[in-house]
Short mmCIF file of C-alpha atoms in Angstrom, two decimals:
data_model
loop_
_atom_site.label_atom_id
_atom_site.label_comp_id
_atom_site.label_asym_id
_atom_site.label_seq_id
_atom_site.Cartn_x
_atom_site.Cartn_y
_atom_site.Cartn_z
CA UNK A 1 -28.30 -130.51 9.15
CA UNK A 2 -30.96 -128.48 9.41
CA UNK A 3 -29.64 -126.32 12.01
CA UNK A 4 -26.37 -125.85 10.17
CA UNK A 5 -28.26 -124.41 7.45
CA UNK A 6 -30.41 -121.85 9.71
CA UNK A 7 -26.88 -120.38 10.87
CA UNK A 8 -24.96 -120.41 7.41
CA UNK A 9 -28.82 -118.26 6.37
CA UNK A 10 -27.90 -116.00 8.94
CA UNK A 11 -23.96 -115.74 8.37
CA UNK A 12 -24.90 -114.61 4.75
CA UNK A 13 -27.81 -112.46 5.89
CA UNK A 14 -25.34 -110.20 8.04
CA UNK A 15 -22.56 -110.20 5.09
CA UNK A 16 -25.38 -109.22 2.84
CA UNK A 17 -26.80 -106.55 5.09
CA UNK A 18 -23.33 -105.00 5.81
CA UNK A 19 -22.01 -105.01 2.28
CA UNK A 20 -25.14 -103.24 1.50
CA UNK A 21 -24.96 -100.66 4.06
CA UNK A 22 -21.24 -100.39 2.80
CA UNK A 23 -22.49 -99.85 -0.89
CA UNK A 24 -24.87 -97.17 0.27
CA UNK A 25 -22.91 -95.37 3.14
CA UNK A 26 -26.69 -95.32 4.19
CA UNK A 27 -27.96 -97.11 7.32
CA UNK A 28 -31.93 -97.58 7.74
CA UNK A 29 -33.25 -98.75 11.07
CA UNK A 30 -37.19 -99.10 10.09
CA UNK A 31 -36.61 -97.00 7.61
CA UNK A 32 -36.64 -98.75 3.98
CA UNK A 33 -35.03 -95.46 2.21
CA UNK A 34 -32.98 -93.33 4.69
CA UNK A 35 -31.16 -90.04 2.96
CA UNK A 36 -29.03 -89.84 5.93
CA UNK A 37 -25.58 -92.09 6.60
CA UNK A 38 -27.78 -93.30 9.70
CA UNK A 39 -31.69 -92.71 9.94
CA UNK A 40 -33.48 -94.94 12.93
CA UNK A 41 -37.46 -95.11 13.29
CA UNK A 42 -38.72 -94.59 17.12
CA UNK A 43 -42.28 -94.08 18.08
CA UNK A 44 -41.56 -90.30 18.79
CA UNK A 45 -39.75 -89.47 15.05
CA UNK A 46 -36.57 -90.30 13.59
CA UNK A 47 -32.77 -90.06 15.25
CA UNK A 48 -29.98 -89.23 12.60
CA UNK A 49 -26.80 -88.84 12.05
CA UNK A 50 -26.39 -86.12 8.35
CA UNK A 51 -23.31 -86.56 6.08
CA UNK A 52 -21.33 -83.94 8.11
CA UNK A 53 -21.27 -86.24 11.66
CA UNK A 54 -24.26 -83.89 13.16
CA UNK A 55 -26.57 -85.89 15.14
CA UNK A 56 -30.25 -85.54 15.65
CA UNK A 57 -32.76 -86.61 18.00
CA UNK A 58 -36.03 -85.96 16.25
CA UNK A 59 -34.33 -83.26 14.31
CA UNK A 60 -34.53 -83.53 10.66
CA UNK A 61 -31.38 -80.89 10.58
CA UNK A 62 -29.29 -80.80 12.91
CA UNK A 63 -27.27 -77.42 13.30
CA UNK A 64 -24.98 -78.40 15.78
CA UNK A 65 -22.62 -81.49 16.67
CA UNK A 66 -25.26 -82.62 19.09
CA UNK A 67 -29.27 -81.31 18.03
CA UNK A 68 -31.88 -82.32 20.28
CA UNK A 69 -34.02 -79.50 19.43
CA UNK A 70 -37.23 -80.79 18.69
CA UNK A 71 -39.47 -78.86 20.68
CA UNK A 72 -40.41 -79.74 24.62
CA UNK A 73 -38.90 -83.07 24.82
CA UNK A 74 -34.94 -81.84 24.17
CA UNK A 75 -33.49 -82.24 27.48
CA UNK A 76 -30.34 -83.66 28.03
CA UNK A 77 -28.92 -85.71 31.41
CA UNK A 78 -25.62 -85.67 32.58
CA UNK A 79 -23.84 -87.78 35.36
CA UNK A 80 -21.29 -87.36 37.85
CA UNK A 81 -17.88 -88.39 37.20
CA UNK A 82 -15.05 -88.91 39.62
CA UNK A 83 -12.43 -87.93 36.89
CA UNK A 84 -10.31 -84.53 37.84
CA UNK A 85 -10.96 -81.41 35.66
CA UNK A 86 -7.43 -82.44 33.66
CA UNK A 87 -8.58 -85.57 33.13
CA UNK A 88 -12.12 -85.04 32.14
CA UNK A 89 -10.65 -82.25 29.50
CA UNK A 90 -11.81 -78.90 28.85
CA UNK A 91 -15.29 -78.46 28.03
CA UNK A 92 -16.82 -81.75 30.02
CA UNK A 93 -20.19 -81.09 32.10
CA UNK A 94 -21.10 -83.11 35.01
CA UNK A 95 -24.09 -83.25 37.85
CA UNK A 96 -23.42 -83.32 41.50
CA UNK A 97 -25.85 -83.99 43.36
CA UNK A 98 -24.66 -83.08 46.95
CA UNK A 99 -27.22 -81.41 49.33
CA UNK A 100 -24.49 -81.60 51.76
CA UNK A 101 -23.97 -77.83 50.39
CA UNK A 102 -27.06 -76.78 51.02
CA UNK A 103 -28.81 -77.05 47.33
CA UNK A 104 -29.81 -80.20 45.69
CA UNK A 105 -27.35 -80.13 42.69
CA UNK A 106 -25.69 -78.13 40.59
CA UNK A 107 -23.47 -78.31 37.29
CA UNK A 108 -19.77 -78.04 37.24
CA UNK A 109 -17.67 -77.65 34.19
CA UNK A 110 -13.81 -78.35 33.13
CA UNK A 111 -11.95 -75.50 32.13
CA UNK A 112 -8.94 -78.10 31.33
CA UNK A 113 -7.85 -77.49 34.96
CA UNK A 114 -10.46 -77.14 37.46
CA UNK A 115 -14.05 -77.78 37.68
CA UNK A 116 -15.82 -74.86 38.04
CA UNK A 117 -19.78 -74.78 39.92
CA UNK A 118 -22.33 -72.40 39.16
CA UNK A 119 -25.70 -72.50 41.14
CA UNK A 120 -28.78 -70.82 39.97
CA UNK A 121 -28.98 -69.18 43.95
CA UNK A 122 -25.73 -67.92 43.85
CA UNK A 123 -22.89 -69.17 45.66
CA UNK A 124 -23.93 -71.87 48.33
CA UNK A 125 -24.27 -70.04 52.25
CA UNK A 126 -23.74 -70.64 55.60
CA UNK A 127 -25.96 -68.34 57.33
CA UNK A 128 -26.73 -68.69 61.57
CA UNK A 129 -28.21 -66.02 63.42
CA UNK A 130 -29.47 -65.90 66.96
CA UNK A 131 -30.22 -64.01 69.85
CA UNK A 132 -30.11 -64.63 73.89
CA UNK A 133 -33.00 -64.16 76.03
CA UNK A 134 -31.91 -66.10 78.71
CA UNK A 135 -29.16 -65.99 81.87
CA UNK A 136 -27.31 -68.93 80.78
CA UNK A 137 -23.86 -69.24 80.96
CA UNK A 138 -20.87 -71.86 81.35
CA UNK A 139 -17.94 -71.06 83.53
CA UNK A 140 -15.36 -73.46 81.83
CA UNK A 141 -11.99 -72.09 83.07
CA UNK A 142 -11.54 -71.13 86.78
CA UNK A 143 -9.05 -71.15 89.70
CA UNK A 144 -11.45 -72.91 90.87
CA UNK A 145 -12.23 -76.67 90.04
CA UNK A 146 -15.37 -76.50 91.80
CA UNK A 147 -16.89 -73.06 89.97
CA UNK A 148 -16.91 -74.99 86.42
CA UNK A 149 -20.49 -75.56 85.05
CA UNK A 150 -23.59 -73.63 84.44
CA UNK A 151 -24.57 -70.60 86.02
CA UNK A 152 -27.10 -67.58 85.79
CA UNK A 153 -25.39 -64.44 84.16
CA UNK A 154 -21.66 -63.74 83.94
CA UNK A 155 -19.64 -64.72 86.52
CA UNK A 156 -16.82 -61.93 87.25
CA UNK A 157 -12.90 -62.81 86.22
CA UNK A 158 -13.91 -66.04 84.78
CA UNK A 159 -14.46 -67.11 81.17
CA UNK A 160 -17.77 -67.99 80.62
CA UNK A 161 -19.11 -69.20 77.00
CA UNK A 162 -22.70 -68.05 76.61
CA UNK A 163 -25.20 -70.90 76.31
CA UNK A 164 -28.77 -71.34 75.42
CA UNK A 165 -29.35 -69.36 72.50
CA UNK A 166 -32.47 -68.42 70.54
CA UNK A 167 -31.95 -69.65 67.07
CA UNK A 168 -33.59 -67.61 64.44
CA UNK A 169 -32.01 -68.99 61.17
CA UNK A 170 -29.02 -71.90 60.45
CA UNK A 171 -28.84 -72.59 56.77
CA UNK A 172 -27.08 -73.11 53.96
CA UNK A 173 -28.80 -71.42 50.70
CA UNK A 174 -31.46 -71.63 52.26
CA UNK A 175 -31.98 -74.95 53.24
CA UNK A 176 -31.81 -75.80 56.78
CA UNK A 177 -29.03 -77.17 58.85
CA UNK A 178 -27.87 -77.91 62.02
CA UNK A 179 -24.30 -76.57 62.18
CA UNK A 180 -25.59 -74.51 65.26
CA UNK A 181 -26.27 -75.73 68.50
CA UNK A 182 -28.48 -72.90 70.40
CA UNK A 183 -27.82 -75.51 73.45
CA UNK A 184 -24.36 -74.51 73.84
CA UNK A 185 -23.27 -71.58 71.23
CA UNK A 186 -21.28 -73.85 69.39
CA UNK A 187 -20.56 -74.04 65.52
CA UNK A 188 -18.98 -76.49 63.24
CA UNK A 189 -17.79 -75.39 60.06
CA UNK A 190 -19.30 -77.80 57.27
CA UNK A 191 -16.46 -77.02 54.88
CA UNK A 192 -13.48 -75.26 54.98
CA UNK A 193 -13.87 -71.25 54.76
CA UNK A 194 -13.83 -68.05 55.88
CA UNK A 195 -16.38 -67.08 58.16
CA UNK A 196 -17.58 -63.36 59.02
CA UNK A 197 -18.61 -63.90 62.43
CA UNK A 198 -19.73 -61.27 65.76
CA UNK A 199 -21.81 -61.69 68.80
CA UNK A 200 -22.66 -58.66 70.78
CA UNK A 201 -23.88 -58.75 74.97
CA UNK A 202 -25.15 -56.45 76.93
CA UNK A 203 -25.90 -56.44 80.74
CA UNK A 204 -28.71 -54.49 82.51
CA UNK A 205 -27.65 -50.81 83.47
CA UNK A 206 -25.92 -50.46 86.67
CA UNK A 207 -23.55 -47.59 88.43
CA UNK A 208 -19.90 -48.26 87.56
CA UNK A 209 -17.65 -47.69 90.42
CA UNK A 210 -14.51 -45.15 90.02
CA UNK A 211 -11.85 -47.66 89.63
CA UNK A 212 -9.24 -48.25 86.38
CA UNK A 213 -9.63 -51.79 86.04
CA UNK A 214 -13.42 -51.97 84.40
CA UNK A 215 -13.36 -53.74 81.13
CA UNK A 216 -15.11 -56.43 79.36
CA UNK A 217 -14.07 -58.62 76.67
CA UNK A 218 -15.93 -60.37 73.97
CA UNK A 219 -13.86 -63.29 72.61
CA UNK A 220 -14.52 -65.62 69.77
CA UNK A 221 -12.47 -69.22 70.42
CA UNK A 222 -11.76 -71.51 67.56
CA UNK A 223 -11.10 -75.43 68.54
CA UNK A 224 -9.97 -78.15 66.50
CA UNK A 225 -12.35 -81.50 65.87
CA UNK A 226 -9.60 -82.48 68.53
CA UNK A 227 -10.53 -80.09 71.18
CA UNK A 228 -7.86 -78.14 70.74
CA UNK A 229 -7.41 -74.18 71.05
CA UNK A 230 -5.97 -72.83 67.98
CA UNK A 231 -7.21 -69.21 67.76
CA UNK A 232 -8.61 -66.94 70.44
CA UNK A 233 -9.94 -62.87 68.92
CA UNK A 234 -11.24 -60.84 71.52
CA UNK A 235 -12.74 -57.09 71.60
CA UNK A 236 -11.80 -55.29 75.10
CA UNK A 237 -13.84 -52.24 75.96
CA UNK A 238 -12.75 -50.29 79.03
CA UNK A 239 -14.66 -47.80 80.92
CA UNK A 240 -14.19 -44.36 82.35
CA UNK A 241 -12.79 -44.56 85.68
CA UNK A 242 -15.89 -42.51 87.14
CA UNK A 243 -18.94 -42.78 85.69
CA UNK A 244 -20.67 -40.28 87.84
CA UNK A 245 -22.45 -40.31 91.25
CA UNK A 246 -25.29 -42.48 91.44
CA UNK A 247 -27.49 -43.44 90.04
CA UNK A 248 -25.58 -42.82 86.86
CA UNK A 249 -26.53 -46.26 85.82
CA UNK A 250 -24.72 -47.68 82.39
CA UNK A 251 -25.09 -50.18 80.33
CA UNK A 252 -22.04 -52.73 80.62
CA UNK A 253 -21.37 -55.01 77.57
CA UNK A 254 -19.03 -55.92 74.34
CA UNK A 255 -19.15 -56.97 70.74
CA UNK A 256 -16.76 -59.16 69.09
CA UNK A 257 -16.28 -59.49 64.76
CA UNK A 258 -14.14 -60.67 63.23
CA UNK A 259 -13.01 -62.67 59.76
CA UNK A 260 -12.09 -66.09 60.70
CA UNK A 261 -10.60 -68.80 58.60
CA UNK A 262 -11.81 -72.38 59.66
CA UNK A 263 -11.34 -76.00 58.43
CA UNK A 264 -14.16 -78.31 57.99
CA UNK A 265 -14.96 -79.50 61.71
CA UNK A 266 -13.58 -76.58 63.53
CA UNK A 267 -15.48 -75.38 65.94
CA UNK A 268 -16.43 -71.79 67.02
CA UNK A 269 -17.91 -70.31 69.95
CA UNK A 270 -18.28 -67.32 72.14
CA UNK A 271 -17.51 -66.30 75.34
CA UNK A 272 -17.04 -63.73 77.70
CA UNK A 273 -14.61 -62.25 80.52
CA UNK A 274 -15.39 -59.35 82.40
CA UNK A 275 -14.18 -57.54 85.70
CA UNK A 276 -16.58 -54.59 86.15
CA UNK A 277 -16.67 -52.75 90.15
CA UNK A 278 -20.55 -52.72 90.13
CA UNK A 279 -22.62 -51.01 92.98
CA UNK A 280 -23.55 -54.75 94.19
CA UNK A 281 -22.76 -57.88 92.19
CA UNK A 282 -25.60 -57.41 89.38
CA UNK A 283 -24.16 -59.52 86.12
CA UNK A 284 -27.43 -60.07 84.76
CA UNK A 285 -28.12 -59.92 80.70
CA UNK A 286 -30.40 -57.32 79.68
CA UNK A 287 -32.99 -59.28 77.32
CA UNK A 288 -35.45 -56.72 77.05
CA UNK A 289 -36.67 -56.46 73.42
CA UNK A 290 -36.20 -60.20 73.04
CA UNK A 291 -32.23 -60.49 73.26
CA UNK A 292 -31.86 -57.72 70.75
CA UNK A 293 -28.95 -56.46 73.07
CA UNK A 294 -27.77 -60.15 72.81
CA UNK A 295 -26.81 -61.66 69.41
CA UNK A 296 -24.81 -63.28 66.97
CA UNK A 297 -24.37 -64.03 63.43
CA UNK A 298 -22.34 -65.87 61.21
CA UNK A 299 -22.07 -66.17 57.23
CA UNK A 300 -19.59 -67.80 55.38
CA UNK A 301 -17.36 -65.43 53.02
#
């Protein structure tokens, strides 16, 4: 009996409290006479909502649909949301925290369509530079079965990628990555781009023979995540037929740029093919001035 009567006390208790808040259009959380439609007590100040729908977190008067103005605790958090841009509605704000682009969030907001980023470094980066101070290279396709693997400098008529690189700098926005492999030259696009890549080479100074078929090329290969050729840019540079009598020695080497669109995982990577009628068989890199003859960069557009 007892019990019944404890929850009939409450039934009425809740009627009474929200015909009373009905009477008043006034709602008082710790507060005994709130002026607002909703006032609630915290330990920090007061959270309201004013007749006009404005709410505000410790603001006594709010000036805007959401006020939380009240000095240096008005920060506001938002989360990530897997809804698209159409979905979410024009206007909606979201986190993403995603150092897989190089920064460790950013904000991204729905024009109705798309969501747009906006980073407070600028746009997010790839950067890799290096230089070669070493002989290194990898014949890969040959005639020969026998001639593929490593060697020291650039072996004539075959293509050779150039291996064992110097890094100075692979980032992206500044944060360090490892989309480069010095090892091998090799690098895998994070995210689908376009990339402003060139390498230049440059072998020590030697007497060119007379002869019409000196040339070197500087190519840049693209593979699939397959393995798979898909593009191949090269730079050719041909020489004079006579360079002089000896010891008119010149410096023999190429430079390759280009603008090259890749999908996330494709892979890019120099190499070299050269036929040159040296005095002897010198096909050595000239790394004087540590590798400044030998380099290459690449930033994403």
């Amino acid at each position: 009996m007892q019990q019944n009567n404890i929850k009939n006390l409450i039934r009425v208790s809740v009627l009474l409290l929200f015909w009373t808040g009905q009477s008043n259009a006034q709602i008082g959380l710790g507060v005994e006479n709130p002026t607002n439609p909703v006032e609630i007590k915290t330990d920090a100040g007061k959270v309201i909502v004013d007749p006009t729908g404005k709410l505000g977190v410790l603001v006594a008067n709010p000036k805007v649909a959401i006020d939380l103005r009240s000095g240096n605790n008005g920060a506001v958090a938002v989360g990530n949301t897997d809804k698209t841009a159409v979905q979410a509605g024009a206007g909606a704000l979201r986190y993403v925290a995603s150092p897989a682009i190089g920064v460790k969030g950013y904000l991204e907001f729905s024009d109705g369509t798309n969501w747009v980023s906006f980073f407070p470094k600028g746009k997010p980066r790839i950067i890799v530079m290096a230089s070669k101070t070493t002989q290194d290279t990898y014949v890969f396709e040959s005639g020969t079965p026998s001639e593929i693997g490593p060697k020291s400098g650039i072996m004539q008529r075959r293509s050779s990628y150039l291996t064992n690189w110097a890094e100075k700098l692979d980032s992206d926005s500044g944060v360090p990555t490892n989309n480069f492999n010095p090892a091998t030259g090799e690098f895998i696009a994070p995210r689908t781009g376009v990339y402003f890549a060139t390498f230049t080479f440059a072998l020590q100074s030697s007497q060119v023979n007379t002869g019409g078929n000196n040339q070197t090329e500087a190519i840049w290969e693209v593979r699939n995540p397959a393995g798979n050729i898909t593009q191949r840019v090269k730079t050719n540079n041909g020489y004079a037929s006579d360079t002089g009598a000896s010891p008119n020695a010149v410096p023999v080497g190429s430079a390759c740029t280009v603008s090259v669109y890749l999908n996330k995982g494709d892979k890019l990577r120099p190499f070299t093919w050269i036929t040159v009628a040296f005095d002897g068989t010198i096909s050595q890199f000239d790394i004087s001035g540590s590798g400044v003859y030998n380099s290459l960069t690449i930033v994403e557009q």
